[in-house]
mmCIF file of C-alpha atoms and ligand atoms in Angstrom:
data_model
loop_
_atom_site.group_PDB
_atom_site.id
_atom_site.type_symbol
_atom_site.label_atom_id
_atom_site.label_comp_id
_atom_site.label_asym_id
_atom_site.label_seq_id
_atom_site.Cartn_x
_atom_site.Cartn_y
_atom_site.Cartn_z
ATOM 1 C CA UNK A 1 48.740 -67.738 -209.189
ATOM 2 C CA UNK A 2 45.240 -68.083 -207.834
ATOM 3 C CA UNK A 3 43.869 -64.616 -207.053
ATOM 4 C CA UNK A 4 40.312 -64.654 -205.694
ATOM 5 C CA UNK A 5 37.678 -62.087 -206.650
ATOM 6 C CA UNK A 6 35.255 -61.595 -203.698
ATOM 7 C CA UNK A 7 31.675 -61.493 -204.386
ATOM 8 C CA UNK A 8 29.634 -58.533 -202.852
ATOM 9 C CA UNK A 9 28.545 -60.828 -199.989
ATOM 10 C CA UNK A 10 32.205 -61.772 -199.362
ATOM 11 C CA UNK A 11 33.309 -58.151 -199.652
ATOM 12 C CA UNK A 12 30.832 -57.253 -196.815
ATOM 13 C CA UNK A 13 32.376 -60.008 -194.643
ATOM 14 C CA UNK A 14 35.773 -58.609 -195.334
ATOM 15 C CA UNK A 15 34.569 -55.221 -194.331
ATOM 16 C CA UNK A 16 33.367 -56.555 -190.932
ATOM 17 C CA UNK A 17 36.560 -58.422 -190.239
ATOM 18 C CA UNK A 18 38.627 -55.412 -191.272
ATOM 19 C CA UNK A 19 36.666 -53.159 -188.985
ATOM 20 C CA UNK A 20 37.155 -55.578 -186.081
ATOM 21 C CA UNK A 21 40.946 -55.742 -186.587
ATOM 22 C CA UNK A 22 41.076 -51.925 -186.695
ATOM 23 C CA UNK A 23 38.981 -51.742 -183.408
ATOM 24 C CA UNK A 24 41.566 -53.826 -181.714
ATOM 25 C CA UNK A 25 44.258 -51.380 -182.604
ATOM 26 C CA UNK A 26 42.015 -48.474 -181.582
ATOM 27 C CA UNK A 27 41.547 -50.217 -178.203
ATOM 28 C CA UNK A 28 45.124 -50.853 -177.519
ATOM 29 C CA UNK A 29 46.556 -47.422 -178.155
ATOM 30 C CA UNK A 30 45.931 -46.201 -174.600
ATOM 31 C CA UNK A 31 47.728 -49.086 -173.161
ATOM 32 C CA UNK A 32 50.989 -48.611 -174.951
ATOM 33 C CA UNK A 33 52.912 -46.707 -172.288
ATOM 34 C CA UNK A 34 56.423 -47.027 -170.630
ATOM 35 C CA UNK A 35 56.465 -49.925 -168.188
ATOM 36 C CA UNK A 36 53.726 -52.156 -169.840
ATOM 37 C CA UNK A 37 54.900 -55.467 -171.137
ATOM 38 C CA UNK A 38 54.097 -56.700 -174.669
ATOM 39 C CA UNK A 39 52.569 -59.814 -173.048
ATOM 40 C CA UNK A 40 50.112 -57.593 -171.160
ATOM 41 C CA UNK A 41 49.207 -55.925 -174.491
ATOM 42 C CA UNK A 42 48.764 -59.314 -176.097
ATOM 43 C CA UNK A 43 46.475 -60.420 -173.267
ATOM 44 C CA UNK A 44 44.300 -57.340 -173.675
ATOM 45 C CA UNK A 45 43.962 -57.892 -177.460
ATOM 46 C CA UNK A 46 43.258 -61.513 -177.060
ATOM 47 C CA UNK A 47 40.456 -60.945 -174.572
ATOM 48 C CA UNK A 48 38.999 -58.137 -176.741
ATOM 49 C CA UNK A 49 38.834 -60.343 -179.717
ATOM 50 C CA UNK A 50 37.473 -63.391 -177.957
ATOM 51 C CA UNK A 51 35.239 -61.893 -175.327
ATOM 52 C CA UNK A 52 34.071 -58.565 -176.748
ATOM 53 C CA UNK A 53 34.114 -59.322 -180.477
ATOM 54 C CA UNK A 54 33.248 -63.022 -180.301
ATOM 55 C CA UNK A 55 35.754 -63.559 -183.046
ATOM 56 C CA UNK A 56 39.073 -65.498 -183.583
ATOM 57 C CA UNK A 57 42.637 -64.234 -183.227
ATOM 58 C CA UNK A 58 44.296 -65.471 -186.453
ATOM 59 C CA UNK A 59 47.838 -65.334 -185.302
ATOM 60 C CA UNK A 60 47.414 -67.486 -182.343
ATOM 61 C CA UNK A 61 48.879 -70.911 -183.277
ATOM 62 C CA UNK A 62 49.227 -69.750 -186.847
ATOM 63 C CA UNK A 63 52.215 -71.915 -188.146
ATOM 64 C CA UNK A 64 53.089 -72.258 -184.426
ATOM 65 C CA UNK A 65 53.057 -68.589 -183.539
ATOM 66 C CA UNK A 66 52.224 -68.519 -179.815
ATOM 67 C CA UNK A 67 50.475 -65.158 -179.373
ATOM 68 C CA UNK A 68 47.449 -62.969 -180.645
ATOM 69 C CA UNK A 69 49.554 -59.926 -181.693
ATOM 70 C CA UNK A 70 52.957 -59.434 -183.137
ATOM 71 C CA UNK A 71 54.907 -56.748 -181.172
ATOM 72 C CA UNK A 72 57.932 -55.487 -183.050
ATOM 73 C CA UNK A 73 59.877 -53.032 -180.829
ATOM 74 C CA UNK A 74 62.625 -50.712 -182.095
ATOM 75 C CA UNK A 75 65.057 -52.660 -184.409
ATOM 76 C CA UNK A 76 62.503 -55.656 -184.693
ATOM 77 C CA UNK A 77 61.178 -55.497 -188.213
ATOM 78 C CA UNK A 78 58.218 -57.794 -187.905
ATOM 79 C CA UNK A 79 56.772 -60.941 -186.042
ATOM 80 C CA UNK A 80 58.119 -59.931 -182.740
ATOM 81 C CA UNK A 81 56.717 -62.322 -179.973
ATOM 82 C CA UNK A 82 55.042 -60.623 -177.007
ATOM 83 C CA UNK A 83 57.062 -61.247 -173.851
ATOM 84 C CA UNK A 84 57.559 -59.981 -170.166
ATOM 85 C CA UNK A 85 59.985 -57.195 -171.013
ATOM 86 C CA UNK A 86 58.686 -53.740 -170.243
ATOM 87 C CA UNK A 87 58.500 -50.988 -172.765
ATOM 88 C CA UNK A 88 60.656 -47.931 -171.871
ATOM 89 C CA UNK A 89 60.042 -44.326 -172.793
ATOM 90 C CA UNK A 90 61.063 -43.566 -176.319
ATOM 91 C CA UNK A 91 60.553 -47.111 -177.737
ATOM 92 C CA UNK A 92 58.633 -47.409 -180.889
ATOM 93 C CA UNK A 93 56.473 -50.471 -181.464
ATOM 94 C CA UNK A 94 54.469 -52.007 -184.273
ATOM 95 C CA UNK A 95 51.327 -53.962 -183.191
ATOM 96 C CA UNK A 96 50.104 -56.245 -185.920
ATOM 97 C CA UNK A 97 46.729 -58.069 -185.467
ATOM 98 C CA UNK A 98 44.452 -60.182 -187.643
ATOM 99 C CA UNK A 99 40.860 -60.954 -186.610
ATOM 100 C CA UNK A 100 38.879 -63.805 -188.247
ATOM 101 C CA UNK A 101 35.002 -63.293 -188.301
ATOM 102 C CA UNK A 102 32.637 -65.366 -190.142
ATOM 103 C CA UNK A 103 35.489 -67.186 -192.003
ATOM 104 C CA UNK A 104 37.126 -64.002 -193.346
ATOM 105 C CA UNK A 105 40.346 -62.261 -192.139
ATOM 106 C CA UNK A 106 41.112 -58.522 -191.445
ATOM 107 C CA UNK A 107 44.862 -57.650 -191.089
ATOM 108 C CA UNK A 108 46.279 -54.440 -189.865
ATOM 109 C CA UNK A 109 49.168 -52.959 -188.072
ATOM 110 C CA UNK A 110 50.202 -49.515 -186.692
ATOM 111 C CA UNK A 111 53.230 -47.905 -184.973
ATOM 112 C CA UNK A 112 52.814 -46.684 -181.426
ATOM 113 C CA UNK A 113 55.278 -44.796 -179.227
ATOM 114 C CA UNK A 114 55.851 -45.545 -175.506
ATOM 115 C CA UNK A 115 55.975 -41.980 -174.077
ATOM 116 C CA UNK A 116 57.598 -39.472 -176.552
ATOM 117 C CA UNK A 117 59.778 -41.053 -179.311
ATOM 118 C CA UNK A 118 63.018 -39.235 -180.496
ATOM 119 C CA UNK A 119 62.465 -37.206 -183.681
ATOM 120 C CA UNK A 120 64.374 -39.568 -185.957
ATOM 121 C CA UNK A 121 62.067 -42.452 -184.847
ATOM 122 C CA UNK A 122 58.963 -40.225 -185.407
ATOM 123 C CA UNK A 123 60.278 -39.354 -188.933
ATOM 124 C CA UNK A 124 60.778 -43.035 -189.675
ATOM 125 C CA UNK A 125 57.299 -44.001 -188.570
ATOM 126 C CA UNK A 126 55.829 -41.111 -190.584
ATOM 127 C CA UNK A 127 57.742 -42.007 -193.639
ATOM 128 C CA UNK A 128 56.615 -45.549 -193.420
ATOM 129 C CA UNK A 129 52.955 -44.357 -192.938
ATOM 130 C CA UNK A 130 53.155 -42.022 -195.939
ATOM 131 C CA UNK A 131 54.730 -44.748 -198.031
ATOM 132 C CA UNK A 132 51.884 -47.113 -197.259
ATOM 133 C CA UNK A 133 49.365 -44.395 -198.279
ATOM 134 C CA UNK A 134 51.179 -43.678 -201.509
ATOM 135 C CA UNK A 135 51.033 -47.400 -202.315
ATOM 136 C CA UNK A 136 47.247 -47.523 -201.411
ATOM 137 C CA UNK A 137 46.730 -44.285 -203.541
ATOM 138 C CA UNK A 138 47.756 -46.168 -206.774
ATOM 139 C CA UNK A 139 45.135 -48.932 -206.289
ATOM 140 C CA UNK A 140 42.288 -49.136 -208.756
ATOM 141 C CA UNK A 141 41.255 -51.704 -211.638
ATOM 142 C CA UNK A 142 44.173 -51.724 -213.995
ATOM 143 C CA UNK A 143 46.909 -50.806 -211.496
ATOM 144 C CA UNK A 144 49.804 -53.224 -211.713
ATOM 145 C CA UNK A 145 51.531 -54.607 -208.563
ATOM 146 C CA UNK A 146 54.774 -52.823 -209.723
ATOM 147 C CA UNK A 147 52.966 -49.515 -209.411
ATOM 148 C CA UNK A 148 52.223 -50.049 -205.764
ATOM 149 C CA UNK A 149 55.880 -51.192 -205.041
ATOM 150 C CA UNK A 150 57.308 -48.320 -206.952
ATOM 151 C CA UNK A 151 55.169 -45.614 -205.202
ATOM 152 C CA UNK A 152 56.361 -47.026 -201.906
ATOM 153 C CA UNK A 153 60.035 -47.573 -202.732
ATOM 154 C CA UNK A 154 60.654 -44.300 -204.466
ATOM 155 C CA UNK A 155 59.133 -42.305 -201.605
ATOM 156 C CA UNK A 156 61.077 -44.139 -198.921
ATOM 157 C CA UNK A 157 64.428 -44.067 -200.717
ATOM 158 C CA UNK A 158 64.098 -40.347 -201.431
ATOM 159 C CA UNK A 159 64.180 -39.995 -197.665
ATOM 160 C CA UNK A 160 67.336 -42.167 -197.520
ATOM 161 C CA UNK A 161 65.504 -44.935 -195.620
ATOM 162 C CA UNK A 162 65.356 -48.525 -197.046
ATOM 163 C CA UNK A 163 62.455 -51.018 -197.902
ATOM 164 C CA UNK A 164 62.584 -54.490 -196.523
ATOM 165 C CA UNK A 165 62.558 -56.993 -199.396
ATOM 166 C CA UNK A 166 61.987 -60.372 -197.618
ATOM 167 C CA UNK A 167 58.490 -59.825 -196.537
ATOM 168 C CA UNK A 168 55.494 -58.449 -198.467
ATOM 169 C CA UNK A 169 51.777 -57.746 -198.519
ATOM 170 C CA UNK A 170 49.453 -60.539 -199.580
ATOM 171 C CA UNK A 171 46.013 -61.382 -200.857
ATOM 172 C CA UNK A 172 43.597 -62.161 -197.975
ATOM 173 C CA UNK A 173 40.159 -63.538 -197.649
ATOM 174 C CA UNK A 174 39.066 -66.913 -196.265
ATOM 175 C CA UNK A 175 42.790 -67.625 -196.396
ATOM 176 C CA UNK A 176 45.081 -65.547 -194.312
ATOM 177 C CA UNK A 177 47.966 -65.256 -196.849
ATOM 178 C CA UNK A 178 46.855 -65.956 -200.380
ATOM 179 C CA UNK A 179 47.999 -64.709 -203.809
ATOM 180 C CA UNK A 180 49.158 -62.325 -204.927
ATOM 181 C CA UNK A 181 52.388 -61.272 -203.234
ATOM 182 C CA UNK A 182 52.411 -57.555 -202.890
ATOM 183 C CA UNK A 183 55.952 -56.404 -202.979
ATOM 184 C CA UNK A 184 56.830 -52.922 -201.548
ATOM 185 C CA UNK A 185 59.465 -52.247 -204.266
ATOM 186 C CA UNK A 186 59.211 -52.464 -207.971
ATOM 187 C CA UNK A 187 59.004 -50.925 -211.442
ATOM 188 C CA UNK A 188 55.845 -48.958 -212.663
ATOM 189 C CA UNK A 189 53.738 -50.655 -215.253
ATOM 190 C CA UNK A 190 55.047 -54.259 -214.468
ATOM 191 C CA UNK A 191 53.452 -57.153 -212.706
ATOM 192 C CA UNK A 192 50.019 -58.484 -212.047
ATOM 193 C CA UNK A 193 46.989 -56.334 -212.941
ATOM 194 C CA UNK A 194 44.416 -55.500 -210.385
ATOM 195 C CA UNK A 195 40.663 -56.096 -210.783
ATOM 196 C CA UNK A 196 37.689 -55.011 -208.756
ATOM 197 C CA UNK A 197 36.751 -57.431 -205.963
ATOM 198 C CA UNK A 198 40.384 -58.331 -204.986
ATOM 199 C CA UNK A 199 41.449 -57.877 -201.384
ATOM 200 C CA UNK A 200 44.927 -57.673 -200.226
ATOM 201 C CA UNK A 201 47.208 -56.107 -197.734
ATOM 202 C CA UNK A 202 49.832 -53.327 -198.161
ATOM 203 C CA UNK A 203 52.310 -53.409 -195.313
ATOM 204 C CA UNK A 204 55.646 -51.843 -195.959
ATOM 205 C CA UNK A 205 58.614 -52.376 -193.514
ATOM 206 C CA UNK A 206 60.982 -49.408 -193.626
ATOM 207 C CA UNK A 207 64.402 -49.456 -191.953
ATOM 208 C CA UNK A 208 66.339 -46.333 -190.783
ATOM 209 C CA UNK A 209 69.638 -48.048 -191.978
ATOM 210 C CA UNK A 210 70.166 -50.724 -194.555
ATOM 211 C CA UNK A 211 67.351 -52.970 -195.866
ATOM 212 C CA UNK A 212 68.913 -56.305 -194.775
ATOM 213 C CA UNK A 213 67.285 -58.432 -192.112
ATOM 214 C CA UNK A 214 68.071 -61.324 -189.877
ATOM 215 C CA UNK A 215 65.768 -64.029 -188.393
ATOM 216 C CA UNK A 216 66.330 -64.804 -184.768
ATOM 217 C CA UNK A 217 66.716 -68.429 -183.565
ATOM 218 C CA UNK A 218 63.110 -68.276 -182.091
ATOM 219 C CA UNK A 219 62.052 -68.764 -185.810
ATOM 220 C CA UNK A 220 59.901 -65.664 -185.847
ATOM 221 C CA UNK A 221 61.497 -62.468 -184.689
ATOM 222 C CA UNK A 222 62.900 -60.595 -187.670
ATOM 223 C CA UNK A 223 65.433 -57.819 -186.847
ATOM 224 C CA UNK A 224 67.467 -55.276 -188.882
ATOM 225 C CA UNK A 225 70.999 -56.680 -189.500
ATOM 226 C CA UNK A 226 72.554 -53.296 -188.686
ATOM 227 C CA UNK A 227 70.321 -52.906 -185.659
ATOM 228 C CA UNK A 228 68.898 -49.735 -186.967
ATOM 229 C CA UNK A 229 65.257 -48.857 -186.075
ATOM 230 C CA UNK A 230 62.479 -50.261 -188.291
ATOM 231 C CA UNK A 231 58.833 -49.312 -188.789
ATOM 232 C CA UNK A 232 55.782 -50.871 -190.395
ATOM 233 C CA UNK A 233 52.178 -49.993 -191.106
ATOM 234 C CA UNK A 234 49.509 -52.198 -192.583
ATOM 235 C CA UNK A 235 45.996 -51.921 -194.112
ATOM 236 C CA UNK A 236 43.752 -54.429 -195.817
ATOM 237 C CA UNK A 237 42.197 -52.984 -198.986
ATOM 238 C CA UNK A 238 39.524 -53.752 -201.520
ATOM 239 C CA UNK A 239 39.774 -52.964 -205.164
ATOM 240 C CA UNK A 240 36.501 -51.311 -206.177
ATOM 241 C CA UNK A 241 35.098 -50.385 -209.555
ATOM 242 C CA UNK A 242 36.413 -46.913 -209.238
ATOM 243 C CA UNK A 243 39.394 -47.150 -206.856
ATOM 244 C CA UNK A 244 40.128 -48.506 -203.407
ATOM 245 C CA UNK A 245 38.308 -48.942 -200.034
ATOM 246 C CA UNK A 246 40.527 -49.378 -197.139
ATOM 247 C CA UNK A 247 38.921 -51.845 -194.816
ATOM 248 C CA UNK A 248 40.981 -51.272 -191.653
ATOM 249 C CA UNK A 249 40.718 -47.696 -191.016
ATOM 250 C CA UNK A 250 40.756 -46.360 -187.413
ATOM 251 C CA UNK A 251 37.318 -45.312 -186.014
ATOM 252 C CA UNK A 252 38.383 -41.792 -185.270
HETATM 253 N N1 MF3 B 27 49.972 -60.259 -189.698
HETATM 254 C C1 MF3 B 27 51.223 -60.580 -190.284
HETATM 255 C C2 MF3 B 27 51.033 -60.131 -191.679
HETATM 256 O O1 MF3 B 27 50.803 -58.940 -191.871
HETATM 257 C C3 MF3 B 27 51.495 -62.061 -190.134
HETATM 258 C C4 MF3 B 27 51.711 -62.508 -188.816
HETATM 259 S S1 MF3 B 27 51.936 -64.121 -188.723
HETATM 260 C C5 MF3 B 27 52.355 -64.462 -187.195
HETATM 261 O O2 MF3 B 27 50.851 -60.777 -192.665
HETATM 262 F F1 MF3 B 27 52.227 -65.755 -187.148
HETATM 263 F F2 MF3 B 27 53.592 -64.065 -186.957
HETATM 264 F F3 MF3 B 27 51.475 -63.872 -186.358
HETATM 265 CO CO1 CO B 28 49.594 -58.093 -190.390
HETATM 266 CO CO1 CO B 29 49.526 -58.960 -193.516
#
């Protein structure tokens, strides 16, 4: 494993990239309404990153991914590809964006509702949000990766939802996906130990039904095997001397 420790100068660049990624998600919220296509949302995010932020959309052409954002609707778990299909009232959608600025990456995603989502969908999104924050809440020097995973998994499973195992959080910096892998399940007191200066994402995917997933033939779109709803939230975080700084917080 090759886990990088960011210098204070690098940390400052990570803060800037993180803030820019969060600003894209702040901007797009008002556009997530019934009738909009995910392609239109993609175009708005792309133009914001390139023309307003003078930055680089990391997802575009990343390992052949064709768009700027991932849009994962309803039973799509992650990596949904924006297309010309219109959102309908009650759809839930995760938008995941990564901005590169001055060589450093900021990676974040949130859940949005087109119109009003049904209560069970809201509860799923809220559970995933709270699970992400419980994971973040464990982070400080000396925390082990299993502590993060356990905090997330135990909270989710107590609500009788499930945690996706095939995809995980990741170290991030000059490299989009670097060591360590940050699993969203695990045993307390096990795994790699965190140190100040590390930056990584926490990005749990939570399914309303069983945890199993299937990759569609497009090579990207991941769906729940049982077609149950799925939610995801993601922040990029920095381990500080005393705890954690979340680098991708919303402005408001
Ligand atoms: N942003 C995703 C993550 O959280 C990765 C998306 S890769 C893409 O790590 F190619 F699908 F965009
Ligand atoms: Co992401
Ligand atoms: Co990520």
